Coordinates of C-alpha atoms in Angstrom, one line a residue:
X1 CA -4.2 4.4 7.6
X2 CA -3.5 1.9 10.4
X3 CA -3.9 -1.5 8.8
X4 CA -4.8 -3.0 12.2
X5 CA -7.7 -0.7 12.9
X6 CA -11.2 -2.2 12.4
X7 CA -13.3 -0.3 9.9
X8 CA -17.1 -0.2 9.3
X9 CA -16.1 -0.1 5.6
X10 CA -14.9 -3.7 5.9
X11 CA -17.7 -4.9 8.2
X12 CA -15.7 -4.4 11.4
X13 CA -12.6 -6.2 10.0
X14 CA -9.3 -4.4 9.9
X15 CA -7.6 -3.9 6.6
X16 CA -5.0 -6.5 7.7
X17 CA -7.7 -9.0 8.5
X18 CA -9.6 -8.3 5.3
X19 CA -6.5 -8.8 3.1
X20 CA -5.7 -12.1 4.8
X21 CA -9.2 -13.6 4.7
X22 CA -10.7 -12.2 1.4
X23 CA -8.3 -10.4 -0.9
X24 CA -7.8 -12.5 -4.1
X25 CA -9.4 -15.4 -2.2
X26 CA -13.2 -15.2 -1.8
X27 CA -16.1 -12.7 -2.0
X28 CA -17.2 -10.7 0.9
X29 CA -20.6 -9.1 1.5
X30 CA -20.6 -6.0 3.8
X31 CA -23.9 -4.6 4.9
X32 CA -23.9 -0.8 5.5
X33 CA -20.2 -0.5 4.7
X34 CA -20.9 3.3 4.3
X35 CA -23.9 4.2 6.3
X36 CA -25.8 7.2 5.0
X37 CA -23.8 7.1 1.7
X38 CA -24.6 9.7 -0.9
X39 CA -23.9 9.4 -4.6
X40 CA -20.7 11.3 -5.5
X41 CA -22.7 13.4 -8.0
X42 CA -26.3 13.9 -9.0
X43 CA -27.9 12.1 -11.9
X44 CA -28.0 15.2 -14.1
X45 CA -24.3 15.9 -13.4
X46 CA -23.5 12.3 -14.3
X47 CA -25.4 12.5 -17.6
X48 CA -23.6 15.8 -18.4
X49 CA -20.2 14.2 -17.6
X50 CA -20.9 11.3 -20.0
X51 CA -21.1 13.7 -22.9
X52 CA -17.5 15.1 -22.4
X53 CA -14.7 14.1 -24.7
X54 CA -12.2 13.6 -21.9
X55 CA -14.5 11.2 -20.0
X56 CA -14.7 7.4 -20.9
X57 CA -18.3 6.3 -21.0
X58 CA -20.5 3.5 -22.3
X59 CA -24.2 3.1 -22.8
X60 CA -25.6 -0.5 -22.7
X61 CA -29.2 -1.2 -23.7
X62 CA -31.1 -4.4 -23.6
X63 CA -33.4 -5.0 -26.5
X64 CA -36.5 -7.1 -26.6
X65 CA -35.5 -9.7 -29.2
X66 CA -32.3 -11.6 -29.2
X67 CA -31.1 -15.0 -30.4
X68 CA -32.7 -18.0 -28.8
X69 CA -35.5 -15.8 -27.5
X70 CA -33.3 -14.0 -24.9
X71 CA -32.7 -10.3 -24.6
X72 CA -30.5 -8.6 -27.2
X73 CA -27.8 -6.1 -26.3
X74 CA -26.6 -2.8 -27.8
X75 CA -23.4 -1.0 -26.9
X76 CA -22.5 2.6 -27.6
X77 CA -19.1 4.1 -26.6
X78 CA -19.0 7.7 -25.5
X79 CA -19.2 10.6 -25.5
X80 CA -22.9 10.0 -24.9
X81 CA -24.9 13.2 -25.1
X82 CA -28.1 13.8 -23.1
X83 CA -30.2 13.4 -26.2
X84 CA -28.7 10.0 -26.8
X85 CA -29.6 8.7 -23.3
X86 CA -33.0 7.0 -22.9
X87 CA -35.5 8.3 -20.4
X88 CA -34.8 7.2 -16.8
X89 CA -38.4 5.8 -16.9
X90 CA -37.4 3.4 -19.7
X91 CA -36.4 0.0 -18.4
X92 CA -33.3 -2.0 -19.2
X93 CA -30.4 0.4 -19.8
X94 CA -27.1 1.2 -18.1
X95 CA -24.7 4.1 -18.3
X96 CA -21.1 3.4 -17.3
X97 CA -18.6 6.2 -16.6
X98 CA -15.0 5.4 -15.9
X99 CA -12.5 7.4 -13.9
X100 CA -15.0 9.4 -11.9
X101 CA -12.3 10.1 -9.3
X102 CA -10.4 12.2 -11.9
X103 CA -13.3 14.6 -12.3
X104 CA -15.4 14.6 -9.1
X105 CA -13.8 15.4 -5.7
X106 CA -16.4 13.3 -3.8
X107 CA -15.5 10.3 -5.9
X108 CA -11.8 10.8 -5.1
X109 CA -12.6 11.0 -1.4
X110 CA -14.5 7.8 -1.7
X111 CA -11.7 6.1 -3.5
X112 CA -9.1 7.2 -0.9
X113 CA -10.9 5.0 1.7
X114 CA -9.5 2.0 -0.1
X115 CA -5.8 3.0 0.1
X116 CA -5.0 0.1 2.3
X117 CA -4.3 -1.6 -1.0
X118 CA -1.0 -0.4 -2.7
X119 CA -1.5 2.5 -5.1
X120 CA 0.3 0.4 -7.8
X121 CA -2.8 -1.9 -7.9
X122 CA -5.4 0.8 -7.9
X123 CA -7.2 1.6 -11.2
X124 CA -10.1 3.9 -10.8
X125 CA -13.7 4.4 -9.6
X126 CA -16.4 3.7 -12.2
X127 CA -20.0 4.5 -11.6
X128 CA -22.9 2.6 -13.1
X129 CA -26.4 4.2 -13.4
X130 CA -29.2 1.8 -14.3
X131 CA -32.9 2.1 -14.9
X132 CA -35.2 -0.6 -13.6
X133 CA -34.0 -3.9 -14.9
X134 CA -30.8 -2.5 -16.2
X135 CA -27.5 -4.3 -16.0
X136 CA -24.6 -5.5 -18.2
X137 CA -25.4 -9.2 -18.0
X138 CA -23.5 -12.1 -16.4
X139 CA -19.8 -11.7 -16.9
X140 CA -16.3 -12.0 -15.3
X141 CA -13.8 -9.3 -14.6
X142 CA -10.0 -9.6 -14.6
X143 CA -9.6 -7.3 -11.6
X144 CA -10.4 -7.1 -7.9
X145 CA -13.5 -4.9 -7.4
X146 CA -15.5 -3.4 -4.5
X147 CA -19.1 -2.8 -5.6
X148 CA -20.6 -0.1 -3.4
X149 CA -24.3 0.7 -3.8
X150 CA -24.7 4.5 -3.5
X151 CA -28.3 4.9 -4.6
X152 CA -31.3 2.6 -5.2
X153 CA -31.1 -1.2 -5.2
X154 CA -29.3 -3.8 -7.2
X155 CA -29.6 -7.6 -7.0
X156 CA -26.4 -9.4 -7.4
X157 CA -26.0 -13.1 -8.3
X158 CA -22.5 -14.5 -8.2
X159 CA -20.7 -17.9 -8.7
X160 CA -17.5 -19.5 -9.6
X161 CA -16.9 -19.9 -13.3
X162 CA -17.4 -23.5 -14.5
X163 CA -17.9 -22.7 -18.2
X164 CA -16.2 -19.8 -19.9
X165 CA -18.2 -20.1 -23.1
X166 CA -19.5 -16.6 -24.2
X167 CA -22.8 -15.7 -25.8
X168 CA -22.0 -15.3 -29.6
X169 CA -22.7 -12.2 -31.7
X170 CA -23.3 -9.7 -28.9
X171 CA -21.2 -6.5 -28.3
X172 CA -20.6 -7.3 -24.6
X173 CA -18.8 -10.4 -23.2
X174 CA -21.6 -12.4 -21.6
X175 CA -21.3 -15.9 -20.1
X176 CA -23.5 -18.3 -22.0
X177 CA -24.0 -20.8 -19.1
X178 CA -23.9 -18.7 -15.9
X179 CA -24.7 -20.7 -12.8
X180 CA -25.2 -18.4 -9.8
X181 CA -24.4 -19.9 -6.4
X182 CA -25.3 -16.9 -4.1
X183 CA -27.7 -14.0 -4.4
X184 CA -28.2 -10.7 -2.5
X185 CA -30.1 -7.5 -2.8
X186 CA -27.8 -4.5 -2.1
X187 CA -29.3 -1.3 -0.8
X188 CA -27.6 2.1 -0.5
X189 CA -24.5 1.7 1.8
X190 CA -24.1 -2.0 1.2
X191 CA -20.9 -3.3 -0.6
X192 CA -19.7 -6.5 -2.2
X193 CA -16.1 -7.4 -2.8
X194 CA -15.3 -9.8 -5.6
X195 CA -11.8 -11.3 -6.5
X196 CA -10.9 -11.7 -10.2
X197 CA -12.6 -14.3 -12.3
X198 CA -15.8 -14.6 -10.1
X199 CA -18.9 -14.5 -12.3
X200 CA -21.5 -11.9 -11.4
X201 CA -24.7 -10.4 -12.7
X202 CA -26.1 -7.2 -11.2
X203 CA -29.7 -6.1 -12.1
X204 CA -31.2 -2.8 -10.9
X205 CA -34.5 -3.1 -9.0
X206 CA -36.4 0.2 -9.1
X207 CA -35.3 3.7 -10.2
X208 CA -32.0 5.6 -9.8
X209 CA -29.8 2.6 -9.2
X210 CA -26.2 3.9 -8.9
X211 CA -23.3 1.6 -8.1
X212 CA -19.6 2.6 -7.6
X213 CA -17.1 0.1 -8.7
X214 CA -13.6 0.5 -7.1
X215 CA -11.4 -1.5 -9.4
X216 CA -7.8 -2.8 -9.0
X217 CA -5.5 -3.7 -11.9
X218 CA -4.2 -7.3 -12.4
X219 CA -1.8 -7.1 -15.3
X220 CA -0.7 -10.2 -17.2
X221 CA 3.0 -10.9 -17.6
X222 CA 2.7 -10.0 -21.3
X223 CA 1.1 -6.7 -20.7
X224 CA 3.6 -5.7 -18.1
X225 CA 6.6 -7.0 -20.0
X226 CA 5.6 -5.2 -23.2
X227 CA 5.5 -1.7 -21.6
X228 CA 8.4 -2.2 -19.2
X229 CA 10.7 -3.6 -21.9
X230 CA 9.9 -0.8 -24.3
X231 CA 10.7 1.8 -21.6
X232 CA 14.0 0.0 -20.8
X233 CA 14.9 0.0 -24.5
X234 CA 14.1 3.7 -24.8
X235 CA 16.4 4.5 -21.8
X236 CA 19.2 2.2 -23.0
X237 CA 22.4 4.2 -23.4
X238 CA 25.6 2.8 -24.8
X239 CA 28.7 3.4 -22.6
X240 CA 31.8 5.0 -24.1
X241 CA 34.2 2.6 -25.9
X242 CA 31.7 -0.2 -25.7
X243 CA 33.3 -3.4 -27.0
X244 CA 32.0 -4.6 -30.4
X245 CA 31.4 -8.1 -31.6
X246 CA 34.6 -9.9 -32.6
X247 CA 35.1 -13.2 -34.4
X248 CA 38.8 -13.6 -35.1
X249 CA 38.4 -17.4 -35.2
X250 CA 35.6 -17.3 -37.8
X251 CA 36.4 -19.8 -40.6
X252 CA 35.4 -19.5 -44.2
X253 CA 32.0 -21.0 -44.7
X254 CA 30.1 -22.8 -47.5
X255 CA 26.8 -21.9 -45.8
X256 CA 26.8 -18.1 -45.6
X257 CA 23.1 -18.0 -44.8
X258 CA 23.5 -19.7 -41.4
X259 CA 23.7 -17.3 -38.4
X260 CA 26.9 -18.1 -36.5
X261 CA 26.4 -19.5 -33.1
X262 CA 29.0 -17.1 -31.7
X263 CA 26.8 -14.1 -32.9
X264 CA 23.7 -15.7 -31.3
X265 CA 25.6 -16.1 -28.0
X266 CA 26.8 -12.5 -28.3
X267 CA 23.2 -11.3 -28.7
X268 CA 21.9 -13.5 -25.9
X269 CA 24.5 -12.1 -23.5
X270 CA 23.8 -8.5 -24.5
X271 CA 20.0 -8.9 -23.9
X272 CA 20.5 -10.7 -20.6
X273 CA 22.9 -8.0 -19.4
X274 CA 20.4 -5.3 -20.3
X275 CA 17.6 -7.1 -18.5
X276 CA 19.8 -7.7 -15.4
X277 CA 20.0 -4.0 -14.8
X278 CA 17.7 -3.9 -11.8
X279 CA 17.8 -0.1 -11.5
X280 CA 16.7 0.4 -15.2
X281 CA 13.9 -2.3 -14.8
X282 CA 12.6 -0.8 -11.5
X283 CA 12.7 2.7 -13.1
X284 CA 10.7 1.5 -16.1
X285 CA 8.2 -0.3 -13.9
X286 CA 7.6 2.8 -11.8
X287 CA 7.1 5.0 -14.8
X288 CA 4.7 2.4 -16.3
X289 CA 2.6 2.2 -13.2
X290 CA 2.3 6.0 -12.8
X291 CA 1.6 6.7 -16.5
X292 CA -1.7 8.7 -16.7
X293 CA -4.4 7.2 -18.9
X294 CA -4.8 8.4 -22.5
X295 CA -7.8 10.5 -21.6
X296 CA -5.9 12.5 -18.9
X297 CA -4.0 15.7 -19.7
X298 CA -2.8 18.6 -17.5
X299 CA -3.0 22.3 -17.9
X300 CA -0.2 24.6 -16.6
X301 CA -0.5 25.6 -13.0
X302 CA 0.8 28.4 -10.8
X303 CA 4.1 28.4 -8.9
X304 CA 4.2 27.8 -5.2
X305 CA 4.6 30.8 -2.9
X306 CA 6.6 30.9 0.4
X307 CA 4.5 29.4 3.1
X308 CA 2.4 27.2 0.8
X309 CA 1.6 23.6 1.4
X310 CA 0.9 21.4 -1.6
X311 CA -1.4 18.6 -2.7
X312 CA -1.2 16.3 -5.7
X313 CA -3.7 17.0 -8.5
X314 CA -6.5 14.4 -8.5
X315 CA -5.2 13.1 -11.8
X316 CA -1.6 12.6 -10.7
X317 CA -0.3 9.2 -9.9
X318 CA 2.7 9.1 -7.5
X319 CA 4.7 6.1 -6.2
X320 CA 8.2 5.3 -5.0
X321 CA 10.7 2.6 -4.3
X322 CA 14.0 2.6 -2.3
X323 CA 15.9 4.7 -4.8
X324 CA 13.4 6.7 -6.9
X325 CA 10.1 8.5 -6.9
X326 CA 7.7 8.3 -9.8
X327 CA 5.1 10.8 -10.9
X328 CA 3.0 10.7 -14.0
X329 CA 5.2 8.4 -16.0
X330 CA 8.5 10.1 -15.0
X331 CA 11.2 9.0 -12.6
X332 CA 13.4 11.1 -10.2
X333 CA 16.3 10.2 -7.9
X334 CA 15.7 11.1 -4.2
X335 CA 17.7 10.4 -1.1
X336 CA 17.9 11.4 2.6
X337 CA 15.3 13.9 3.9
X338 CA 14.0 14.7 0.5
X339 CA 13.2 11.1 -0.2
X340 CA 11.3 10.8 3.1
X341 CA 9.3 13.9 2.3
X342 CA 8.6 12.6 -1.3
X343 CA 7.5 9.3 0.1
X344 CA 5.2 11.2 2.5
X345 CA 3.7 13.1 -0.5
X346 CA 3.0 9.9 -2.3
X347 CA 1.4 8.2 0.7
X348 CA -0.8 11.0 1.9
X349 CA -1.0 13.0 -1.3
X350 CA -0.2 16.3 0.4
X351 CA 2.6 18.1 2.3
X352 CA 2.0 20.8 4.9
X353 CA 3.8 24.2 4.7
X354 CA 6.1 23.0 7.4
X355 CA 7.0 19.9 5.4
X356 CA 7.5 21.8 2.2
X357 CA 9.9 24.2 4.0
X358 CA 12.1 21.2 4.8
X359 CA 12.8 20.3 1.2
X360 CA 16.2 21.1 -0.2
X361 CA 16.7 23.8 -2.8
X362 CA 17.0 21.2 -5.5
X363 CA 13.9 19.3 -4.4
X364 CA 11.9 22.5 -4.1
X365 CA 12.9 23.5 -7.6
X366 CA 11.6 20.1 -8.8
X367 CA 8.3 20.6 -7.0
X368 CA 8.0 24.1 -8.6
X369 CA 8.3 22.4 -12.0
X370 CA 5.6 20.0 -11.0
X371 CA 3.4 22.9 -9.9
X372 CA 3.9 24.7 -13.1
X373 CA 3.0 21.5 -15.0
X374 CA -0.2 21.2 -13.1
X375 CA 0.8 18.0 -11.3
X376 CA 0.7 19.6 -7.8
X377 CA -0.9 22.7 -6.5
X378 CA -0.7 25.0 -3.6
X379 CA -2.8 24.3 -0.5
X380 CA -3.2 25.4 3.1
X381 CA -3.1 22.2 5.2

């Protein structure tokens, strides 16, 4: 994707312009971002999907009586069967289905239009179905999100957060003192971009309101450090004849419970040396960023045949840096022409038969392992 090419998706802005003006800075309303848009799947198919064990779903219902006279809220985590869903004619309920791109090709195609943002930031495409008056209440999200209306209408109210107090004793995180500053009615094809920590409240107006949320991860330092450090520890190998701690100048002590400063210094230097291993850190980061979600698993696939092209499975996450490629939580060394082809596979999620034929025997053997694991599959491109 050319970052300098203007796109209807971004209201005539190029990806480069959009990122400079709006990304992580301010909201952006785009009328008819996707003219003639169609829902990625029919309502009946969405309801069936919500009942599957391998799909993350939630049902949120507003009830008539809540504290202080306001509406109450009920939350049910999936799987949500068809019998558990209210009638579409009943007002005030919402069905949320995460990771629609993992199960529906049309959702994956829609998500691919947003690949002007690095893959490392991309989370998934969630779809929200709401009956008339349905919504999840005023709240804030910790991620960047594009809210694309694909069916029906939804009224959005947004505002900066001045008071983070939450409504007590409800199963969803609702802002107690939400003060909207802007308001729009979005019809099918309209889209709203919101940076993290912008308060928003979307309410369906009429039947068959479906909104696709394209979300991007914003990890905290603690979240990232916890996983990366654990992976670095798991990969930590002791070299041969590694020097051990020595204290030939240690004197006899009358306070044996005190930890020697020399031992503290030894430990500090050992930890710093491990953390200063940039290759190990980058490897752990790449593995962490490409680790499939807990609800994702792969079935064995078929080996590639001579003349085949290949595509990544929709559930596969692939990225790279200057020295390695990462696929589904694993890291691989790559250099030269093989590295260029692997980078191309990560960027465009496919290789033509001609490109596959350029892989070295070692790289082709690796790709065959991926195919048999179900991570890639044969395709004619």
